[in-house]
Amino acid sequence: MNLKAEFINPFLEATVSVVKTMAALEPVPGTPSIKKESSSHGDISGIVGITGEAEGSLSITFHKDCILHITSQMLGEEKKEINNEVKDAVGELTNMISGDSRRRLQLLGHTFQGAIPSVVSGPEHEIKHITNGPVLSIPFATKAGGFTVEVCFK
Amino acid sequence: MNLKAEFINPFLEATVSVVKTMAALEPVPGTPSIKKESSSHGDISGIVGITGEAEGSLSITFHKDCILHITSQMLGEEKKEINNEVKDAVGELTNMISGDSRRRLQLLGHTFQGAIPSVVSGPEHEIKHITNGPVLSIPFATKAGGFTVEVCFK
C-alpha cells in the first residue's frame, strides 16, 4: 500500500486526540518521515497488527519519563515505575489509537481490522517491522519527553 | 474465543514443522498451559496480530543462545550476536508459523488473517498480551535452549 499523505493524517490525528483525551496532555507532532527501514528504541511499547485492505502493523514507543507522566495523568496518581498498571495503560492507549485511526481511515473509504495489542517492556528495547514496504514514523513531543508512532503496510 | 484443544494443536504443530523445516532442528513441545494472565521474557521476540473469527495475537520469544543456534542452522553460518540478519530470521519464522497455523485452522473450518510481524529485541524484555481472555503458552525445548509460543484471543 502506498503510504501517501491521506494515510498519515488519520494516525497522526488519532494519536493527538487519544493522548489529549486520556491524559489531558497535548502531544506536538514533529515531521513524519517515511523510511525504507526503521526501528524505534524505547522503554515500553504497544504493538498492534492491522489487516484488511492491506496487512500492517502499528507501534507506539515511549521513553520511561514520558509514559510515567502520561500514565500519572491518566490514572490521577503519580506513577514512578513501569508496573502492571502502566503496561495496561499502554495497551489501552494502543487499542484506542488503533481504533480511532481505523475509524478515520473508514471515513476515507478504507476498511481495516485491528488485532489484540501486545505491550513490550524492557530498557532500550528495539522494534523492527518486518516488511519490504515503507515505514511511516511520526515523532511526538510532550513536556515530559517524546514518543514515536510507527505504521507500516505490506 | 474458547481456547480449547482444537486450537492448541495447529499452533503447536505449525511451530514444530516450521522450525524443523527451516533449521533442521526438532523442537520438543512441553505441556501447553492456559493462563488468565501471562507474560514471556526473552532476548528476542516475534509478534504478529491475528484477525478474523476472533482478534488475537501470537508471539514467539527466544533466549539468545537458542535463536543464535536456530539462525546459524537456517543461514548455514555461525551467528554470535543478535544482528539484523537474526532479527529478519525471527520475522520470517514468525510469519511462517502464523501462516502455517492459520492454514491448519482453515482445515478445521476457522478463518483468520495475519498482520505484519514485528520483531522486538532487548535483553530480558517482557511481552504482555492485552486481553481479558486466556493466553495459551507452549514451551519448546531444543538442544540449544528453549523458546515460548504464546497465543491469545479476545
Short mmCIF file of C-alpha atoms in Angstrom, two decimals:
data_model
loop_
_atom_site.label_atom_id
_atom_site.label_comp_id
_atom_site.label_asym_id
_atom_site.label_seq_id
_atom_site.Cartn_x
_atom_site.Cartn_y
_atom_site.Cartn_z
CA MET A 1 0.00 0.00 0.00
CA ASN A 2 1.16 3.49 -0.81
CA LEU A 3 1.82 5.47 2.36
CA LYS A 4 0.67 8.80 0.99
CA ALA A 5 -0.42 11.84 2.99
CA GLU A 6 -4.01 10.55 3.05
CA PHE A 7 -2.82 7.73 5.29
CA ILE A 8 -0.56 9.77 7.54
CA ASN A 9 -3.15 12.15 8.95
CA PRO A 10 -5.54 9.54 10.40
CA PHE A 11 -2.74 8.06 12.54
CA LEU A 12 -1.36 11.47 13.49
CA GLU A 13 -4.76 12.91 14.40
CA ALA A 14 -5.85 9.77 16.27
CA THR A 15 -2.69 9.84 18.40
CA VAL A 16 -3.12 13.51 19.33
CA SER A 17 -6.83 13.02 20.05
CA VAL A 18 -6.40 9.91 22.22
CA VAL A 19 -3.50 11.24 24.30
CA LYS A 20 -5.26 14.59 24.73
CA THR A 21 -8.49 12.92 25.83
CA MET A 22 -6.95 10.29 28.09
CA ALA A 23 -4.11 12.25 29.67
CA ALA A 24 -5.15 15.89 29.33
CA LEU A 25 -1.85 16.41 27.55
CA GLU A 26 -1.34 17.84 24.07
CA PRO A 27 1.40 15.97 22.21
CA VAL A 28 3.06 18.06 19.50
CA PRO A 29 3.68 16.07 16.30
CA GLY A 30 7.05 16.51 14.62
CA THR A 31 7.70 15.95 10.92
CA PRO A 32 6.56 12.49 9.79
CA SER A 33 9.15 10.61 7.80
CA ILE A 34 8.90 7.56 5.58
CA LYS A 35 11.82 5.21 5.76
CA LYS A 36 12.67 2.07 3.89
CA GLU A 37 13.82 0.52 7.11
CA SER A 38 13.14 1.80 10.56
CA SER A 39 13.42 0.70 14.14
CA SER A 40 12.39 2.57 17.24
CA HIS A 41 14.02 2.35 20.65
CA GLY A 42 12.35 2.93 23.98
CA ASP A 43 11.47 1.53 27.38
CA ILE A 44 7.86 0.45 26.73
CA SER A 45 5.90 -0.08 23.51
CA GLY A 46 2.43 -1.06 22.39
CA ILE A 47 2.23 -3.07 19.16
CA VAL A 48 -0.93 -3.98 17.25
CA GLY A 49 -1.43 -5.79 13.98
CA ILE A 50 -3.70 -4.47 11.23
CA THR A 51 -5.39 -6.44 8.46
CA GLY A 52 -7.95 -5.65 5.76
CA GLU A 53 -7.22 -3.57 2.68
CA ALA A 54 -3.54 -4.20 3.45
CA GLU A 55 -1.68 -6.03 6.17
CA GLY A 56 0.25 -3.84 8.52
CA SER A 57 1.45 -3.07 11.98
CA LEU A 58 1.25 -0.07 14.32
CA SER A 59 3.61 0.59 17.21
CA ILE A 60 3.90 3.34 19.78
CA THR A 61 7.15 3.54 21.72
CA PHE A 62 7.71 5.62 24.86
CA HIS A 63 10.69 6.50 26.97
CA LYS A 64 10.17 5.90 30.66
CA ASP A 65 9.73 9.52 31.81
CA CYS A 66 7.16 10.21 29.12
CA ILE A 67 4.94 7.18 29.82
CA LEU A 68 5.14 7.70 33.59
CA HIS A 69 3.89 11.25 33.09
CA ILE A 70 1.11 10.19 30.70
CA THR A 71 0.02 7.32 32.96
CA SER A 72 0.08 9.52 36.07
CA GLN A 73 -2.21 11.93 34.21
CA MET A 74 -4.49 9.08 33.04
CA LEU A 75 -4.81 7.45 36.45
CA GLY A 76 -4.79 10.60 38.57
CA GLU A 77 -1.93 9.38 40.77
CA GLU A 78 1.79 9.58 40.40
CA LYS A 79 3.48 6.56 38.86
CA LYS A 80 7.21 6.20 39.48
CA GLU A 81 7.90 2.80 37.92
CA ILE A 82 6.75 0.85 34.88
CA ASN A 83 4.43 -1.60 36.65
CA ASN A 84 1.42 -3.63 35.52
CA GLU A 85 -0.89 -0.62 35.64
CA VAL A 86 1.43 1.30 33.32
CA LYS A 87 1.64 -1.68 30.94
CA ASP A 88 -2.15 -1.94 30.85
CA ALA A 89 -2.39 1.80 30.19
CA VAL A 90 -0.05 1.44 27.20
CA GLY A 91 -2.24 -1.42 25.94
CA GLU A 92 -5.32 0.76 26.31
CA LEU A 93 -3.71 3.74 24.53
CA THR A 94 -2.55 1.44 21.70
CA ASN A 95 -6.02 -0.05 21.33
CA MET A 96 -7.65 3.38 21.28
CA ILE A 97 -5.17 4.83 18.77
CA SER A 98 -5.59 1.74 16.57
CA GLY A 99 -9.38 2.04 16.76
CA ASP A 100 -9.54 5.81 16.23
CA SER A 101 -7.08 5.63 13.29
CA ARG A 102 -9.17 2.91 11.63
CA ARG A 103 -12.36 4.91 12.21
CA ARG A 104 -10.73 7.91 10.48
CA LEU A 105 -9.50 5.69 7.61
CA GLN A 106 -13.02 4.28 7.26
CA LEU A 107 -14.34 7.82 6.70
CA LEU A 108 -11.91 7.98 3.73
CA GLY A 109 -13.26 4.68 2.39
CA HIS A 110 -10.50 2.37 3.68
CA THR A 111 -11.54 -0.61 5.81
CA PHE A 112 -9.12 -2.21 8.27
CA GLN A 113 -9.38 -4.60 11.23
CA GLY A 114 -7.23 -4.41 14.33
CA ALA A 115 -5.73 -7.30 16.29
CA ILE A 116 -5.12 -7.52 20.06
CA PRO A 117 -2.28 -5.26 21.25
CA SER A 118 0.84 -6.58 22.94
CA VAL A 119 2.88 -4.47 25.31
CA VAL A 120 6.65 -4.86 25.32
CA SER A 121 8.72 -3.53 28.20
CA GLY A 122 12.44 -3.57 28.79
CA PRO A 123 15.03 -0.81 28.92
CA GLU A 124 16.12 0.34 25.45
CA HIS A 125 14.41 -2.43 23.54
CA GLU A 126 14.19 -2.11 19.76
CA ILE A 127 11.20 -2.73 17.49
CA LYS A 128 11.68 -3.66 13.85
CA HIS A 129 8.75 -4.02 11.46
CA ILE A 130 9.22 -6.94 9.08
CA THR A 131 8.12 -5.55 5.73
CA ASN A 132 9.58 -4.69 2.35
CA GLY A 133 7.29 -1.68 2.27
CA PRO A 134 7.88 1.78 3.73
CA VAL A 135 7.60 2.51 7.44
CA LEU A 136 5.89 5.75 8.47
CA SER A 137 7.47 7.24 11.59
CA ILE A 138 5.83 10.13 13.47
CA PRO A 139 7.68 11.67 16.43
CA PHE A 140 5.66 13.43 19.12
CA ALA A 141 6.95 15.81 21.81
CA THR A 142 5.38 16.34 25.21
CA LYS A 143 6.59 18.38 28.16
CA ALA A 144 7.68 15.08 29.75
CA GLY A 145 9.66 13.82 26.74
CA GLY A 146 8.87 12.22 23.44
CA PHE A 147 7.30 9.15 21.95
CA THR A 148 7.18 7.68 18.46
CA VAL A 149 4.35 6.17 16.44
CA GLU A 150 5.34 3.88 13.58
CA VAL A 151 3.00 2.41 10.97
CA CYS A 152 3.86 0.08 8.15
CA PHE A 153 1.93 -1.79 5.50
CA LYS A 154 2.94 -4.60 3.20
CA MET B 1 -12.99 -17.38 21.70
CA ASN B 2 -12.64 -20.59 23.63
CA LEU B 3 -9.04 -21.81 23.63
CA LYS B 4 -9.86 -25.49 23.52
CA ALA B 5 -7.59 -28.34 22.40
CA GLU B 6 -8.77 -27.91 18.82
CA PHE B 7 -6.98 -24.56 18.75
CA ILE B 8 -3.81 -25.63 20.52
CA ASN B 9 -2.62 -28.27 18.07
CA PRO B 10 -2.49 -26.07 14.94
CA PHE B 11 -0.09 -23.64 16.68
CA LEU B 12 1.95 -26.43 18.26
CA GLU B 13 2.24 -28.42 15.03
CA ALA B 14 2.99 -25.35 12.91
CA THR B 15 5.84 -24.34 15.24
CA VAL B 16 7.44 -27.79 15.18
CA SER B 17 7.02 -28.04 11.42
CA VAL B 18 8.45 -24.58 10.61
CA VAL B 19 11.47 -24.86 12.93
CA LYS B 20 12.18 -28.39 11.71
CA THR B 21 11.97 -27.34 8.07
CA MET B 22 13.88 -24.06 8.39
CA ALA B 23 16.57 -25.03 10.89
CA ALA B 24 16.80 -28.85 10.62
CA LEU B 25 16.13 -28.87 14.35
CA GLU B 26 13.31 -30.70 16.12
CA PRO B 27 11.87 -28.61 18.95
CA VAL B 28 10.24 -30.71 21.69
CA PRO B 29 6.95 -29.19 22.91
CA GLY B 30 6.36 -29.15 26.67
CA THR B 31 2.94 -29.09 28.29
CA PRO B 32 0.79 -26.22 26.98
CA SER B 33 -0.81 -24.16 29.70
CA ILE B 34 -3.66 -21.70 29.62
CA LYS B 35 -3.27 -18.75 31.91
CA LYS B 36 -5.52 -15.86 32.73
CA GLU B 37 -2.56 -13.54 32.58
CA SER B 38 0.79 -14.35 31.08
CA SER B 39 3.97 -12.62 30.10
CA SER B 40 7.02 -14.11 28.50
CA HIS B 41 10.60 -12.96 28.98
CA GLY B 42 13.44 -13.33 26.50
CA ASP B 43 16.05 -11.61 24.39
CA ILE B 44 14.26 -11.51 21.02
CA SER B 45 10.59 -11.99 20.09
CA GLY B 46 8.43 -12.02 17.00
CA ILE B 47 4.88 -10.70 17.44
CA VAL B 48 2.06 -10.87 14.91
CA GLY B 49 -1.57 -9.81 15.12
CA ILE B 50 -4.42 -12.07 14.05
CA THR B 51 -7.92 -11.05 12.96
CA GLY B 52 -10.92 -12.87 11.53
CA GLU B 53 -13.16 -15.19 13.50
CA ALA B 54 -11.62 -13.63 16.60
CA GLU B 55 -8.99 -10.96 17.22
CA GLY B 56 -5.79 -12.23 18.68
CA SER B 57 -2.05 -12.10 18.90
CA LEU B 58 0.76 -14.63 18.51
CA SER B 59 4.25 -14.23 19.95
CA ILE B 60 7.35 -16.36 19.91
CA THR B 61 10.08 -15.49 22.40
CA PHE B 62 13.65 -16.82 22.33
CA HIS B 63 16.60 -16.63 24.64
CA LYS B 64 19.80 -15.54 22.92
CA ASP B 65 21.59 -18.91 22.77
CA CYS B 66 18.54 -20.61 21.29
CA ILE B 67 17.91 -18.10 18.49
CA LEU B 68 21.63 -17.90 17.62
CA HIS B 69 21.65 -21.68 17.19
CA ILE B 70 18.44 -21.70 15.14
CA THR B 71 19.62 -18.81 12.95
CA SER B 72 23.04 -20.38 12.43
CA GLN B 73 21.25 -23.52 11.24
CA MET B 74 18.90 -21.51 8.98
CA LEU B 75 21.65 -19.44 7.38
CA GLY B 76 24.36 -22.09 7.29
CA GLU B 77 26.89 -19.90 9.08
CA GLU B 78 27.56 -19.31 12.74
CA LYS B 79 25.86 -16.28 14.28
CA LYS B 80 27.34 -14.97 17.53
CA GLU B 81 25.28 -11.83 18.07
CA ILE B 82 21.68 -10.74 17.59
CA ASN B 83 22.18 -8.64 14.47
CA ASN B 84 19.88 -7.55 11.63
CA GLU B 85 20.07 -10.95 9.94
CA VAL B 86 18.95 -12.67 13.15
CA LYS B 87 16.08 -10.15 13.57
CA ASP B 88 14.94 -10.79 9.98
CA ALA B 89 15.13 -14.55 10.59
CA VAL B 90 12.85 -14.17 13.64
CA GLY B 91 10.44 -12.15 11.48
CA GLU B 92 10.48 -14.88 8.85
CA LEU B 93 9.92 -17.67 11.40
CA THR B 94 7.04 -15.68 12.95
CA ASN B 95 5.44 -15.11 9.56
CA MET B 96 5.74 -18.78 8.63
CA ILE B 97 4.38 -20.04 11.97
CA SER B 98 1.50 -17.55 11.70
CA GLY B 99 0.76 -18.67 8.15
CA ASP B 100 1.08 -22.40 8.79
CA SER B 101 -1.08 -22.18 11.96
CA ARG B 102 -3.79 -20.32 10.05
CA ARG B 103 -3.64 -22.85 7.22
CA ARG B 104 -4.15 -25.66 9.76
CA LEU B 105 -7.03 -23.74 11.43
CA GLN B 106 -8.59 -23.25 7.98
CA LEU B 107 -8.68 -27.04 7.53
CA LEU B 108 -10.77 -27.15 10.72
CA GLY B 109 -13.13 -24.52 9.32
CA HIS B 110 -11.72 -21.47 11.13
CA THR B 111 -10.68 -18.48 9.01
CA PHE B 112 -8.12 -15.96 10.25
CA GLN B 113 -5.96 -13.25 8.70
CA GLY B 114 -2.43 -12.40 9.80
CA ALA B 115 -0.86 -8.96 10.13
CA ILE B 116 2.78 -7.97 9.52
CA PRO B 117 5.15 -9.29 12.21
CA SER B 118 7.25 -7.02 14.40
CA VAL B 119 10.49 -8.15 15.97
CA VAL B 120 11.40 -6.92 19.43
CA SER B 121 14.94 -7.24 20.72
CA GLY B 122 16.48 -6.26 24.02
CA PRO B 123 17.90 -8.30 26.88
CA GLU B 124 15.19 -9.74 29.14
CA HIS B 125 12.33 -7.80 27.65
CA GLU B 126 8.80 -8.79 28.64
CA ILE B 127 5.75 -9.26 26.42
CA LYS B 128 2.26 -8.87 27.81
CA HIS B 129 -0.85 -9.61 25.73
CA ILE B 130 -3.62 -7.13 26.40
CA THR B 131 -6.74 -9.26 26.63
CA ASN B 132 -9.33 -10.33 29.15
CA GLY B 133 -9.32 -13.77 27.56
CA PRO B 134 -7.00 -16.70 28.25
CA VAL B 135 -3.42 -16.82 26.98
CA LEU B 136 -2.17 -20.14 25.62
CA SER B 137 1.51 -20.67 26.40
CA ILE B 138 3.50 -23.51 24.79
CA PRO B 139 7.12 -24.05 25.89
CA PHE B 140 9.53 -25.73 23.48
CA ALA B 141 12.91 -27.26 24.26
CA THR B 142 15.82 -27.57 21.84
CA LYS B 143 19.36 -28.72 22.44
CA ALA B 144 20.38 -25.05 22.41
CA GLY B 145 17.79 -23.91 24.96
CA GLY B 146 14.13 -23.13 24.96
CA PHE B 147 11.60 -20.78 23.43
CA THR B 148 7.96 -19.99 24.12
CA VAL B 149 5.00 -19.55 21.82
CA GLU B 150 2.04 -17.60 23.22
CA VAL B 151 -1.35 -17.18 21.57
CA CYS B 152 -4.30 -15.23 22.83
CA PHE B 153 -7.70 -14.33 21.53
CA LYS B 154 -10.21 -11.76 22.69
#
